[in-house]
Coordinates of C-alpha atoms in Angstrom, one line a residue:
X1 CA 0.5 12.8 17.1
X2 CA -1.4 10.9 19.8
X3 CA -4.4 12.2 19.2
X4 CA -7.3 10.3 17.6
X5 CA -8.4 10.8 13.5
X6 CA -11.8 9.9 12.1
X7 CA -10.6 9.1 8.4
X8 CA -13.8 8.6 6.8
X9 CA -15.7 5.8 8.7
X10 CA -12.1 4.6 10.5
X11 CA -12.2 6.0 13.5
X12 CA -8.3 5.8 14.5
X13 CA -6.8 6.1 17.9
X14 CA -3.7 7.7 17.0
X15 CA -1.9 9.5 13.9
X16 CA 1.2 7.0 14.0
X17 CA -0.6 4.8 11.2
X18 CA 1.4 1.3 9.8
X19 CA 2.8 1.2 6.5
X20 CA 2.6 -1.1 4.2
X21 CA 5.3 -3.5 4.4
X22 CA 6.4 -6.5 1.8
X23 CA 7.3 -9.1 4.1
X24 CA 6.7 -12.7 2.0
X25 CA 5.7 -14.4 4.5
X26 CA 2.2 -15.8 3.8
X27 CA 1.5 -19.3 2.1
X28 CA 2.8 -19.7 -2.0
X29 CA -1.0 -19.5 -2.9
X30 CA -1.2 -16.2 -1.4
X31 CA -3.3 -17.5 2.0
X32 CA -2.8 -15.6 5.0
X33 CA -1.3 -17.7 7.9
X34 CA -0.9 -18.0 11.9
X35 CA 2.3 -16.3 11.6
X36 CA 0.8 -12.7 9.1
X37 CA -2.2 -13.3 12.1
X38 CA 0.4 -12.4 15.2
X39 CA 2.7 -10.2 13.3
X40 CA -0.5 -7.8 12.6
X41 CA -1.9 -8.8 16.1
X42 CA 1.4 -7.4 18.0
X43 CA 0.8 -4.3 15.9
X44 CA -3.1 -3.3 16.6
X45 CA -1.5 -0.4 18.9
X46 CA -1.1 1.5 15.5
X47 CA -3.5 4.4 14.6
X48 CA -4.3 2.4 11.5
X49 CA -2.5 -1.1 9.9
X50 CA -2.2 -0.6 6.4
X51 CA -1.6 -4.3 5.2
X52 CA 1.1 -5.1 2.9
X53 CA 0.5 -5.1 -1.1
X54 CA -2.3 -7.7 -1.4
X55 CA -3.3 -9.1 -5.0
X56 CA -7.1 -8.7 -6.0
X57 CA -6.0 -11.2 -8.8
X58 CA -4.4 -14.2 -9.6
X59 CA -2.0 -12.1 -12.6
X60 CA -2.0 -9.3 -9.8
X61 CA 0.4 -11.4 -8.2
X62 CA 4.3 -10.0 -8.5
X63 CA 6.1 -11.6 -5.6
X64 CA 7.0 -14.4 -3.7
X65 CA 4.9 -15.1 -0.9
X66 CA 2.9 -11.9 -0.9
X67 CA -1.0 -12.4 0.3
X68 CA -3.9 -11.8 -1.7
X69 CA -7.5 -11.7 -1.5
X70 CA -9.2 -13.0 -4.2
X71 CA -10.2 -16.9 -3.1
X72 CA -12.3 -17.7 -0.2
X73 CA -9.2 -19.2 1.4
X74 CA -7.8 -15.9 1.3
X75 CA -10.2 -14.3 3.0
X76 CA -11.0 -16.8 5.4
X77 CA -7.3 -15.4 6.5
X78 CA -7.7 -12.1 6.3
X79 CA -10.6 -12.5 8.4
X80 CA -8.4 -14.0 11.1
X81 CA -6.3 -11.5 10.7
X82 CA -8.8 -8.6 11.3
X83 CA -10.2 -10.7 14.4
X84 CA -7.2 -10.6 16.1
X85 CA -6.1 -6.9 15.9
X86 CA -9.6 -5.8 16.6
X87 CA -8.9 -7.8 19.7
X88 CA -6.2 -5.6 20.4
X89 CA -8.2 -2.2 19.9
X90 CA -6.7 -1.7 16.6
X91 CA -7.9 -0.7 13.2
X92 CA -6.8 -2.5 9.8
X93 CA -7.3 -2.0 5.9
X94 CA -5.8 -4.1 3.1
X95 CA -4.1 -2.5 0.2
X96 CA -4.9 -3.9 -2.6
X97 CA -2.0 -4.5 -4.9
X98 CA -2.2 -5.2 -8.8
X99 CA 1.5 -5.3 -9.4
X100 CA 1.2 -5.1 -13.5
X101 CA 4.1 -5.7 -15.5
X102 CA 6.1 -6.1 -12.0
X103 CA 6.1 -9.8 -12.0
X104 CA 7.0 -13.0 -13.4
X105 CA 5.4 -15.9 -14.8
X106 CA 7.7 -18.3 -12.8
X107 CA 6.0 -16.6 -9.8
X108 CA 2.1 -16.2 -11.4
X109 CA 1.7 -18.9 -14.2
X110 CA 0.4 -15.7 -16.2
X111 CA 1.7 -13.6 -18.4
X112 CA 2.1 -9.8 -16.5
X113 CA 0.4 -7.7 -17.8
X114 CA 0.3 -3.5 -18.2
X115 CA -1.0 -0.5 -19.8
X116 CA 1.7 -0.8 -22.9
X117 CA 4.1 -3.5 -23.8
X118 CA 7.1 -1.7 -22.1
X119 CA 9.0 -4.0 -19.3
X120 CA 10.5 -2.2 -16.5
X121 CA 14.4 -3.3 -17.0
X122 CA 14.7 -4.6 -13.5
X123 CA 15.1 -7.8 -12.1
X124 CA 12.4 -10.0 -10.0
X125 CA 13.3 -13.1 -7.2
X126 CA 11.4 -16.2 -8.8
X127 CA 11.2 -19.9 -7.2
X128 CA 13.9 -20.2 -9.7
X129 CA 16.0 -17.0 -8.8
X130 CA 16.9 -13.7 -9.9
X131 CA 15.6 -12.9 -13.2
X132 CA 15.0 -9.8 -15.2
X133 CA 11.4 -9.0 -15.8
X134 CA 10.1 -10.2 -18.9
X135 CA 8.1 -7.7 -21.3
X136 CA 3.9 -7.1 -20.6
X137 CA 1.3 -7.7 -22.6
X138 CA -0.3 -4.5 -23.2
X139 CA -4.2 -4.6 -21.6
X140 CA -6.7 -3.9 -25.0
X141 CA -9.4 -1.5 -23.6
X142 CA -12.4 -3.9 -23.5
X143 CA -10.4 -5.7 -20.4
X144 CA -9.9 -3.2 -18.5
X145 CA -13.8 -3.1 -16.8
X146 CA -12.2 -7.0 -16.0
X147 CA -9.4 -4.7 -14.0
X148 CA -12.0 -2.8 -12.0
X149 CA -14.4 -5.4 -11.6
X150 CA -11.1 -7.4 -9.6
X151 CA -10.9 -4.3 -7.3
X152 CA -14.3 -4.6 -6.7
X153 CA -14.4 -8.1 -6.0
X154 CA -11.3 -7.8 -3.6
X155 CA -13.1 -4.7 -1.9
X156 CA -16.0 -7.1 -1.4
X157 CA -14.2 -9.9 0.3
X158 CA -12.5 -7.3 2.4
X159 CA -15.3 -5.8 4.0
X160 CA -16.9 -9.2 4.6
X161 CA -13.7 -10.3 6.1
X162 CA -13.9 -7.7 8.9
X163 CA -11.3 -5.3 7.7
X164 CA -12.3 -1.7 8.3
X165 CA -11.5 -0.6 4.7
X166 CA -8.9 -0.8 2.0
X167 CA -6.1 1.2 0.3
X168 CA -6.2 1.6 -3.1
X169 CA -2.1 1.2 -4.3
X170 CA -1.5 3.8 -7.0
X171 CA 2.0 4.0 -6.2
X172 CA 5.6 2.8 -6.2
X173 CA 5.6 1.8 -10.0
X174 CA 2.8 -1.0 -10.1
X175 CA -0.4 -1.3 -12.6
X176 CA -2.4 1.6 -11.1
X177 CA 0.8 4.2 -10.9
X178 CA 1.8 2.4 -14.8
X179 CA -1.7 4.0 -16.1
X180 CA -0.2 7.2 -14.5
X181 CA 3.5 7.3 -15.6
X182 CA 3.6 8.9 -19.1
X183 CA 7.2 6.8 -19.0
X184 CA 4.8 3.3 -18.5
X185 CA 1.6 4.6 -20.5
X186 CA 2.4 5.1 -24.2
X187 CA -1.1 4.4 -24.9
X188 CA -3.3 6.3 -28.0
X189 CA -7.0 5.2 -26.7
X190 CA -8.8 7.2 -24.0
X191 CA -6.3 5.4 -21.0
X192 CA -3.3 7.3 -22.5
X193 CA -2.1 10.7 -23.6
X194 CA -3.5 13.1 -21.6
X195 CA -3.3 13.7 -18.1
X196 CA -7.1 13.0 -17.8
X197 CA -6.7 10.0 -19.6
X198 CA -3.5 8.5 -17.8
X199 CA -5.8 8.6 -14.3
X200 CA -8.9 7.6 -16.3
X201 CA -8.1 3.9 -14.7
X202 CA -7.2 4.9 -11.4
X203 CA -10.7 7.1 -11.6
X204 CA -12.6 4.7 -12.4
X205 CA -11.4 2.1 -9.9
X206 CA -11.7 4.2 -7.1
X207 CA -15.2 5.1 -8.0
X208 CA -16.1 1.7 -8.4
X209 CA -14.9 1.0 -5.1
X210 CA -16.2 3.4 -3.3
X211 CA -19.5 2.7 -4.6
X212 CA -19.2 -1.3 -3.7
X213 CA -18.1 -0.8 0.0
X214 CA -18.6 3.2 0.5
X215 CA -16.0 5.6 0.1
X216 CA -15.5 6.4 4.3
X217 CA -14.0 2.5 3.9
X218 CA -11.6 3.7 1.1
X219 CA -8.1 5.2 0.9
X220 CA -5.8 5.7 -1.9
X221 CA -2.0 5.8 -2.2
X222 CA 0.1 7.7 -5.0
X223 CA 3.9 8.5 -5.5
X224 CA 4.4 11.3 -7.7
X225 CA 8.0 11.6 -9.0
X226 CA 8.5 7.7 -7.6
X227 CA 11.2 6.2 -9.5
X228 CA 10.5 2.7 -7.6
X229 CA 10.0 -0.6 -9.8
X230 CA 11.5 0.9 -12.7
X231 CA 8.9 3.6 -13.5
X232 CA 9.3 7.1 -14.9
X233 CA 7.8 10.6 -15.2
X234 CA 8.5 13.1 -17.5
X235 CA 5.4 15.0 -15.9
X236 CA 4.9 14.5 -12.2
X237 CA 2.2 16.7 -11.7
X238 CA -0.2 16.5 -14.5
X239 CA -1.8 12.9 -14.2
X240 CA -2.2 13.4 -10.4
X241 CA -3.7 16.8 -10.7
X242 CA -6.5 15.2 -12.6
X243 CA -6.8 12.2 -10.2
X244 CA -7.9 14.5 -7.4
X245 CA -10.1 16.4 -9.2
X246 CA -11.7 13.3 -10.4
X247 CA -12.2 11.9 -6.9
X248 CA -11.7 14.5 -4.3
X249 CA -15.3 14.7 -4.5
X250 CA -16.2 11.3 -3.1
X251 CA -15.6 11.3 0.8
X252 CA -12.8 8.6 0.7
X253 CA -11.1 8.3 4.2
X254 CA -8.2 9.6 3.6
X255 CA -5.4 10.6 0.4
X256 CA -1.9 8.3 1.6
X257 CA 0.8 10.1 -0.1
X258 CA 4.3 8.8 -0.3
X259 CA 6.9 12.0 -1.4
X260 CA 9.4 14.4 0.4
X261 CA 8.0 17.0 2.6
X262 CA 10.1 19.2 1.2
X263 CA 8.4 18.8 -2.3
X264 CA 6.6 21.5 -3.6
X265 CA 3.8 19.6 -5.2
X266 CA 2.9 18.2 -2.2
X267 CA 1.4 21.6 -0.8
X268 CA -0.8 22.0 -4.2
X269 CA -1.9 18.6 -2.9
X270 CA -2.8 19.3 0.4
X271 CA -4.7 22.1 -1.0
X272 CA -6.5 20.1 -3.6
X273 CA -7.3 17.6 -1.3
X274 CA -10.6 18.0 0.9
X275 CA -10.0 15.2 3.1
X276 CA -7.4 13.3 5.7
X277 CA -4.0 13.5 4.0
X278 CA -1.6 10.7 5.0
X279 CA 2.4 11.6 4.6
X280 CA 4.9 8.8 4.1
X281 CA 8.3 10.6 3.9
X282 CA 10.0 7.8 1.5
X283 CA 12.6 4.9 1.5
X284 CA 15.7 7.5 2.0
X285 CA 15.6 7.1 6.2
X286 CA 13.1 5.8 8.5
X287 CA 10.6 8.1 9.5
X288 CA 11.5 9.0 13.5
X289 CA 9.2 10.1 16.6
X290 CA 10.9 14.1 16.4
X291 CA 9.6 13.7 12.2
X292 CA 5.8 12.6 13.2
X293 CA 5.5 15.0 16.0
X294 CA 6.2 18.0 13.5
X295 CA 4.6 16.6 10.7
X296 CA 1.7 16.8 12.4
X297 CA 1.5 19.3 14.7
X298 CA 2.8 21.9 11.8
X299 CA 0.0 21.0 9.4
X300 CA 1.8 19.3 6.7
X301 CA -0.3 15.6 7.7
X302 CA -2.9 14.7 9.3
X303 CA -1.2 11.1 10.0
X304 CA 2.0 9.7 9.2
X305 CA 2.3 6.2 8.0
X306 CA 5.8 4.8 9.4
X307 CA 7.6 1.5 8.1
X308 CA 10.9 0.1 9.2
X309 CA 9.9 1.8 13.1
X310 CA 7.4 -0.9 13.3
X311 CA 9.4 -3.6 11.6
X312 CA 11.1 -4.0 14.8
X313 CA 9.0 -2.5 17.4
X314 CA 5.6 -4.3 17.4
X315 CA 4.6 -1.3 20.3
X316 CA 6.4 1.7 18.6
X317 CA 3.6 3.6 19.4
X318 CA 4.3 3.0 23.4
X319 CA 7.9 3.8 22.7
X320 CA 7.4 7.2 21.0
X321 CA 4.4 8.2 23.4
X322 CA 7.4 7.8 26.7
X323 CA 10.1 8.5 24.1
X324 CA 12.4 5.3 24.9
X325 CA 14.9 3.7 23.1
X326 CA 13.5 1.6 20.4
X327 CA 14.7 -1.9 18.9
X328 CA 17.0 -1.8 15.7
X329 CA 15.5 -3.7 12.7
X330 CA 17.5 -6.7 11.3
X331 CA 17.4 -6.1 7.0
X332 CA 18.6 -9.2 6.3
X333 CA 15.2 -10.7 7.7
X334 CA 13.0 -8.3 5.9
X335 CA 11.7 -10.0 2.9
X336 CA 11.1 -14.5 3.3
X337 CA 11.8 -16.5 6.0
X338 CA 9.9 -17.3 9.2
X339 CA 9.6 -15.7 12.8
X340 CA 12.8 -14.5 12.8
X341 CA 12.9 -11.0 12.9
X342 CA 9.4 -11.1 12.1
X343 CA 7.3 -11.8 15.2
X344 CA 10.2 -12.4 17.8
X345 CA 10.9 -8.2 18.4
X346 CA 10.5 -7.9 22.2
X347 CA 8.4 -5.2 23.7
X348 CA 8.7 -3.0 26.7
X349 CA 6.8 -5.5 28.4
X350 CA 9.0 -8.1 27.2

């Protein structure tokens, strides 16, 4: 668990890697600010940081408060951001985040958007309140280059903000993991149908990016099964089968996959996966120090990315390396607000 992990070109000090974590907590235009700079900061002890969903668009935008990376403002922050926990000896990549038809105009000004008109039937937080998700526009296939070309673009700005790479968000029911869902993705044209052409997006994007930035700067998260933000799966196997064999091929750093070890599919995974595979056990408990250790040592990971651990323990690493009792989150300051439960978790050093 303690021992280091070249994923690609990120050279990682430790297989305890940061997950991505919602915390709305950056500026309403999506700037990162001094308090997303010393949250990350107090974290650099992790193997890797992997940022919270960032938008690579203006319309990729689904929450309140959530970062992106699109504007130079943005990336003047990000930049800050990757300063400081390279300061601390720490590695950090941005997931980028195209949230699809899991937003709200009240939140965007746009109309969400997704790969068929089909809303999700859950409700969203807006400046206004709770409110159920409207229906998407469905994408027409000559915008969809327009999709990739806004990965790209984020990509770019990432790599000249400092960050060591970024994460590609396939998962947890937003645009990417919509292409995927058969439930999401009634299309008829060559994004829809098929297997191959539910992950012809997700393909394409990742290619794209790994070509702008170079894939050992390039990781990639799916969810099969996932039924978060409202999405469904008749066939949890097919579209993700055809993902890997479309870019298992391109030396990305590393394959982040959030499902139950005890899943079936996710041996065929590790099989069909030539590279670092990342395991993120799921939302059903946190992920504890006896979990990681066997995780890794048995095989089934080569890292393990951890959330609510390092919600409240800036220096879980420390803590599970001496095995010593660890801080209990406070959930009612996970999502908006200020330092509070953000950046005021005490360490071991106080």
């Amino acid at each position: 668990m303690l021992q280091p992990l070249e994923a690609g070109a990120i050279a990682t000090r430790n297989r305890v890697w940061m997950a991505p974590l919602t915390r709305n907590r950056s500026e309403p235009d999506g700037t990162p600010n001094d308090l997303n700079v010393e949250y990350y900061r107090q974290r650099a002890g992790a193997g890797l940081i992997v940022s919270e969903g960032t938008q690579p668009s203006a319309v990729g935008k689904g929450y309140l408060n959530t970062p992106g990376i699109h504007t130079d403002e943005q990336q003047a922050g990000w930049a800050r951001i990757a300063d400081a926990v390279h300061g601390g000896g720490g590695r950090i990549v941005v997931q980028l985040m195209h949230a699809g038809r899991v937003s709200h105009p009240d939140n965007t000004g746009e109309e969400s958007v997704a790969p068929s008109a089909i809303a999700p039937g859950i409700d969203m937080v807006t400046a206004s309140g709770e409110q159920p998700i409207p229906t998407p526009r469905a994408l027409t296939a000559e915008e969809l280059p327009g999709v990739v070309a806004e990965f790209v673009d984020a990509s770019r700005r990432a790599i000249a903000a400092g960050l060591d790479g970024v994460e590609i968000h396939a998962a947890n029911g937003y645009l990417l993991h919509q292409f995927l869902a058969d439930g999401a993705n009634t299309r008829t044209d060559a994004y829809g149908g098929s297997p191959a052409n539910r992950a012809r997006l997700v393909v394409e994007v990742t290619r794209a990016v790994a070509d702008a930035i170079g894939a050992g700067h390039v990781g990639i998260r799916i969810s099969p099964g996932s039924t978060a933000s409202g999405i469904a799966e008749d066939d949890t196997t097919g579209a993700y089968e055809a993902l890997l064999d479309g870019i298992d091929g391109l030396g990305l750093a590393y394959l982040h996959v959030l499902v139950s070890p005890d899943d079936p599919f996710l041996g065929k995974i590790r099989s069909a996966w030539s590279g670092p595979l990342v395991l993120n056990t799921g939302f059903e408990k946190p992920t504890t120090r006896e979990d990681a250790v066997t995780l890794v040592a048995d095989g089934v990971a080569d890292a393990v990315t951890v959330g609510r651990p390092f919600i409240a323990n800036p220096d879980l690493v420390t803590r599970w390396t001496h095995d010593t009792e660890l801080n209990t989150p406070d959930e009612s300051t996970f999502y908006g607000g200020g330092a509070e439960g953000y950046t005021d978790y005490p360490t071991l050093e106080g």
